[in-house]
Short mmCIF file of C-alpha atoms in Angstrom, two decimals:
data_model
loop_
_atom_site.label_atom_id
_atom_site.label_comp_id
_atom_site.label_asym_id
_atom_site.label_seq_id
_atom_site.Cartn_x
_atom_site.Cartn_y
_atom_site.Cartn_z
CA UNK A 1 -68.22 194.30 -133.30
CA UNK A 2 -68.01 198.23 -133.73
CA UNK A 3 -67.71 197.47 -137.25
CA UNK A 4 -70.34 195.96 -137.61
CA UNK A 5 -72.65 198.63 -135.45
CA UNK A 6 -71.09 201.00 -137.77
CA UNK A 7 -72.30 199.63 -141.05
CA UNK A 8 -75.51 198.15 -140.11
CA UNK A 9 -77.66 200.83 -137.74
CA UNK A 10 -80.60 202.58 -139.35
CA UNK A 11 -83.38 204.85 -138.62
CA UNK A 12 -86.54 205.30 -139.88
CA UNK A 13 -88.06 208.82 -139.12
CA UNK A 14 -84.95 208.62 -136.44
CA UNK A 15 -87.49 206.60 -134.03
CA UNK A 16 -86.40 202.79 -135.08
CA UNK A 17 -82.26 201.95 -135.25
CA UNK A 18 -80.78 198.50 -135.44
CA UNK A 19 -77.68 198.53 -133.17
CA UNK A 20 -77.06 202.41 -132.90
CA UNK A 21 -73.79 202.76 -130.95
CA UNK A 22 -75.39 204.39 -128.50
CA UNK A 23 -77.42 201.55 -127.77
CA UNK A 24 -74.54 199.21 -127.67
CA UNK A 25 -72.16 201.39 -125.98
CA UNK A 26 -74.39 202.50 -122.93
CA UNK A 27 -75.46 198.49 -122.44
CA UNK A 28 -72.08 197.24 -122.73
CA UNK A 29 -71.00 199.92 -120.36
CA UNK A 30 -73.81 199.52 -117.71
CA UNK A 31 -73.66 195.89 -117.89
CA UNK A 32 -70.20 195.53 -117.01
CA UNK A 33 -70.56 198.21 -114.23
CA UNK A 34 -73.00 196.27 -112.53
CA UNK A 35 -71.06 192.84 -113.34
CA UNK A 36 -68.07 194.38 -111.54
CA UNK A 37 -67.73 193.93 -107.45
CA UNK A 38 -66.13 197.65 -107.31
CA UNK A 39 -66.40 200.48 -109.56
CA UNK A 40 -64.49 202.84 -107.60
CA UNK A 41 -61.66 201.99 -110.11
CA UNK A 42 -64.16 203.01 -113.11
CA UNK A 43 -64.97 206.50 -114.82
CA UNK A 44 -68.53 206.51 -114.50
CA UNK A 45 -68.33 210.28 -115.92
CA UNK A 46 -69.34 208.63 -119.20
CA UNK A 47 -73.02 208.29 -117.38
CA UNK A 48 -73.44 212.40 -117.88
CA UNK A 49 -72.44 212.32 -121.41
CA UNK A 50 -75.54 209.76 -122.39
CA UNK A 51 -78.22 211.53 -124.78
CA UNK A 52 -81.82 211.56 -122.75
CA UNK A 53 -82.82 209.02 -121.73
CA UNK A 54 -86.25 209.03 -123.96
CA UNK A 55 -83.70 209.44 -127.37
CA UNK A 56 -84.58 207.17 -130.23
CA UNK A 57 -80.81 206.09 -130.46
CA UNK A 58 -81.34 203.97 -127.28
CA UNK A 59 -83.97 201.83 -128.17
CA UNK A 60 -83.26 199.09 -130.65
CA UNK A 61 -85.68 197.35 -132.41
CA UNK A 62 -83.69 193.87 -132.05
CA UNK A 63 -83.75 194.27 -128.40
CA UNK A 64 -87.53 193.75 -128.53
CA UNK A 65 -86.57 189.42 -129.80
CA UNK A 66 -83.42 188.70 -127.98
CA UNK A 67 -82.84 191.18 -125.00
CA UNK A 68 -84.10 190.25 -121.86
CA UNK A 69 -83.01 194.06 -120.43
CA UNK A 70 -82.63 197.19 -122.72
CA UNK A 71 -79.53 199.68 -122.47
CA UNK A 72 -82.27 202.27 -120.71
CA UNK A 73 -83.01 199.31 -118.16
CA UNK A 74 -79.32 198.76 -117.46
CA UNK A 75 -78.28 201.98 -117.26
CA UNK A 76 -80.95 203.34 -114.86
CA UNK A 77 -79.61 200.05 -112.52
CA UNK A 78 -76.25 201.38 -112.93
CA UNK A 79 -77.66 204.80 -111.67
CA UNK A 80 -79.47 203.00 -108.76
CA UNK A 81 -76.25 200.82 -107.33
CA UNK A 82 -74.65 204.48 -107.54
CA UNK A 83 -77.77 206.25 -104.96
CA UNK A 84 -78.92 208.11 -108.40
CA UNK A 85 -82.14 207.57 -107.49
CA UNK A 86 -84.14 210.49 -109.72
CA UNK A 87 -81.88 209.51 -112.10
CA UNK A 88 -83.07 206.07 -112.18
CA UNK A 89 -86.38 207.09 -111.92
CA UNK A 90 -86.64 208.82 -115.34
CA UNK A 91 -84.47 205.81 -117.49
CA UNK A 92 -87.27 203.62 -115.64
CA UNK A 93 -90.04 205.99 -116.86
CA UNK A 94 -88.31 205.88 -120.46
CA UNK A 95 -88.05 202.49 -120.71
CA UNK A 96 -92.13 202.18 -119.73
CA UNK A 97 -93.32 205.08 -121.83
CA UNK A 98 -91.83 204.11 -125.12
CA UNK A 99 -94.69 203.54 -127.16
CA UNK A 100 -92.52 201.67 -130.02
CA UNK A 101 -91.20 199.12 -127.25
CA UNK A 102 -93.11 196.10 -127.28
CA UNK A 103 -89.55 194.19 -124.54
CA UNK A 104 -92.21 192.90 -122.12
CA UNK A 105 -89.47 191.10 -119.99
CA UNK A 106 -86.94 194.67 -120.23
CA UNK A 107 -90.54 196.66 -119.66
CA UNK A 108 -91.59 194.33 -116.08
CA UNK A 109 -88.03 194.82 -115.36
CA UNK A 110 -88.11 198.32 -115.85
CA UNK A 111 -91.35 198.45 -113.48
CA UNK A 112 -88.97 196.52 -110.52
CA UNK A 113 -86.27 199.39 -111.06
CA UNK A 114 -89.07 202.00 -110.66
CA UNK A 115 -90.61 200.25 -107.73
CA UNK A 116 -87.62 200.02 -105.76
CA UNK A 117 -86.05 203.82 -106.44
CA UNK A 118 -89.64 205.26 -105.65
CA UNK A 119 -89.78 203.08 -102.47
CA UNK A 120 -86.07 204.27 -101.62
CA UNK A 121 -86.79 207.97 -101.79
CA UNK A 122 -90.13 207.67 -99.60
CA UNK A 123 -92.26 207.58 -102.56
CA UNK A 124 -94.53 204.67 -101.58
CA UNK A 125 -97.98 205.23 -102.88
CA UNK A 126 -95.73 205.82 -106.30
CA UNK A 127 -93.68 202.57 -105.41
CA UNK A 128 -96.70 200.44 -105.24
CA UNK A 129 -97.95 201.29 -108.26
CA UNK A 130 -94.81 200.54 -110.11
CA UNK A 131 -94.72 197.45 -108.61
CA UNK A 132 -98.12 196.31 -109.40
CA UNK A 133 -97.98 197.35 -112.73
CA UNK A 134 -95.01 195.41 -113.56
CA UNK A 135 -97.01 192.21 -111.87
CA UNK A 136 -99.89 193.06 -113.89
CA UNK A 137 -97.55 192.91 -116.67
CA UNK A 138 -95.53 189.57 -115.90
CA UNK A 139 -99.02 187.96 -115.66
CA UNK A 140 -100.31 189.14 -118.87
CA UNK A 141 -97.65 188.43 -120.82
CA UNK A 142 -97.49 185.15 -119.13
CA UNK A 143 -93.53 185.58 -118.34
CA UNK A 144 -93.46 183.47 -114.60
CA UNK A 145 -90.11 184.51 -114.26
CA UNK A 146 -90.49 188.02 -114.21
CA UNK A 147 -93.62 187.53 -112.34
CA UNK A 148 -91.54 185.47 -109.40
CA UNK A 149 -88.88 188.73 -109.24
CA UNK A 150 -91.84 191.34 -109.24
CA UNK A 151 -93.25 188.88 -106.18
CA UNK A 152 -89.83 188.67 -104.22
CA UNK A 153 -89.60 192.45 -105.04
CA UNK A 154 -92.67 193.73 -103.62
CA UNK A 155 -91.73 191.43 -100.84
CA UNK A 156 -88.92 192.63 -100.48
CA UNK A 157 -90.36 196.20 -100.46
CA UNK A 158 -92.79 195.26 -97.88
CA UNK A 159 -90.01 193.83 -95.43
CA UNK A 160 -88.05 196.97 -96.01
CA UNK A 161 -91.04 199.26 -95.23
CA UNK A 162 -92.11 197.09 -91.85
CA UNK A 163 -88.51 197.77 -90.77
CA UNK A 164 -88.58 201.26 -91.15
CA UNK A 165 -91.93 201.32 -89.58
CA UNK A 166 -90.16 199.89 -86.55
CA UNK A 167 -87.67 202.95 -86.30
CA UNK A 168 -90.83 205.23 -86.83
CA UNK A 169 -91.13 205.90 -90.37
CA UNK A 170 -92.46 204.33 -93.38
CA UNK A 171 -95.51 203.22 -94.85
CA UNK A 172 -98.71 200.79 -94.79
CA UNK A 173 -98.83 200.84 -98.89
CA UNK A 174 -97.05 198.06 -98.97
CA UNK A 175 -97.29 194.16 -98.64
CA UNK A 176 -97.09 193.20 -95.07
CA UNK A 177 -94.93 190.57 -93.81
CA UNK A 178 -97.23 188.11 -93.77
CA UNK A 179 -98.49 188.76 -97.14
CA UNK A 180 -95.18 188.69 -99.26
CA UNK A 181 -94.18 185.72 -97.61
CA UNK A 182 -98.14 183.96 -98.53
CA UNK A 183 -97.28 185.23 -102.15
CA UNK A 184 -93.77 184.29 -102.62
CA UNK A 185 -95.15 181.11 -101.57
CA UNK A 186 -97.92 180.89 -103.52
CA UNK A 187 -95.52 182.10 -106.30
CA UNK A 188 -92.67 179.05 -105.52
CA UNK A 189 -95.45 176.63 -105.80
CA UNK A 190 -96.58 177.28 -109.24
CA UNK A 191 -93.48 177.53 -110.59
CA UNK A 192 -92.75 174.20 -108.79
CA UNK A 193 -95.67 172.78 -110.45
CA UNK A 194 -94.32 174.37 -113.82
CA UNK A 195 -90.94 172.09 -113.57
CA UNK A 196 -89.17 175.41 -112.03
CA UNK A 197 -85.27 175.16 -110.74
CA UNK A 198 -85.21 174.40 -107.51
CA UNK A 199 -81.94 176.78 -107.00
CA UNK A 200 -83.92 179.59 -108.20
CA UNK A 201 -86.84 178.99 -105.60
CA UNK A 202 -84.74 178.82 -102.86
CA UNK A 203 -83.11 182.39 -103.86
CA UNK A 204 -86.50 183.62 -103.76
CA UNK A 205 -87.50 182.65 -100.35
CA UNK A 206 -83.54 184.57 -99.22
#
């Protein structure tokens, strides 16, 4: 496999590589961080070593056709499992801003990462607007399963808020109870009507 990275990345104007290692290292590595069920037992000191996270050699052009989540995606939900919330933040922003990056499924995901570190560091206003931008997104790009996560997400985001409302803090940006649970239906029904998996319909409603 390495071989093979080795002998076939390029660059053009250093903006557009084919399988840099970079790229393939950091998603390998993120991917089986967040696959495992502890990573107390792993050297995440490899994180602080990365290259920025707006650097040319982490974008691959291939990832635009057959990648559902980029290695900037992946590694800023590495960051977020580990409370690196800022951190998160900016391989989110990366991942958005990328002019060249035309991943609409890694891009909406990208926009559910952003929503939820915003919304965990009291940035609500800024949470919102991640999250409707990702919807916006979904819809556009006609994607219905990234537009049933952004749903369950800002949902989600809503629930969280209400209960932190109840202790005395949080926010009234967000969807209220009664509205995530009116779109998640909503949501579950067209995707019914669209022949969806019934096991994946049911996780939504959790």
């Amino acid at each position: 496999m390495f071989v093979y990275v080795r002998s076939t990345h390029t660059s053009s104007l250093r903006q557009h590589h084919v399988l840099h290692p970079h790229y393939v290292v950091t998603s390998m590595f993120a991917a089986l961080c967040l696959a495992s069920p502890d990573t107390s037992g792993i050297d995440l000191s490899y994180i602080d070593t990365l290259p920025s996270p707006d650097a040319p050699t982490l974008f691959c052009t291939i990832s635009c056709l057959i990648v559902y989540a980029s290695a900037r995606v992946l590694m800023g939900e590495l960051l977020e499992q580990q409370g690196r919330h800022a951190d998160a933040i900016s391989w989110a922003q990366a991942e958005l801003q990328d002019q060249s990056n035309l991943n609409v499924p890694s891009k909406t995901r990208a926009g559910r990462l952003l929503g939820r570190c915003h919304a965990a560091v009291g940035e609500h206003m800024l949470s919102v607007a991640a999250l409707d931008a990702a919807l916006r997104l979904a819809k556009t790009g006609n994607l219905m399963y990234s537009e049933a996560l952004t749903v369950r997400e800002h949902a989600l985001a809503g629930k969280g808020v209400a209960s932190a409302a109840a202790r005395g803090s949080g926010s009234d940006l967000h969807w209220s109870k009664e509205t995530g649970k009116q779109r998640l239906v909503e949501m579950m029904g067209r995707m019914h009507q669209e022949g969806g998996n019934r096991a994946l319909l049911e996780v939504l409603l959790r």
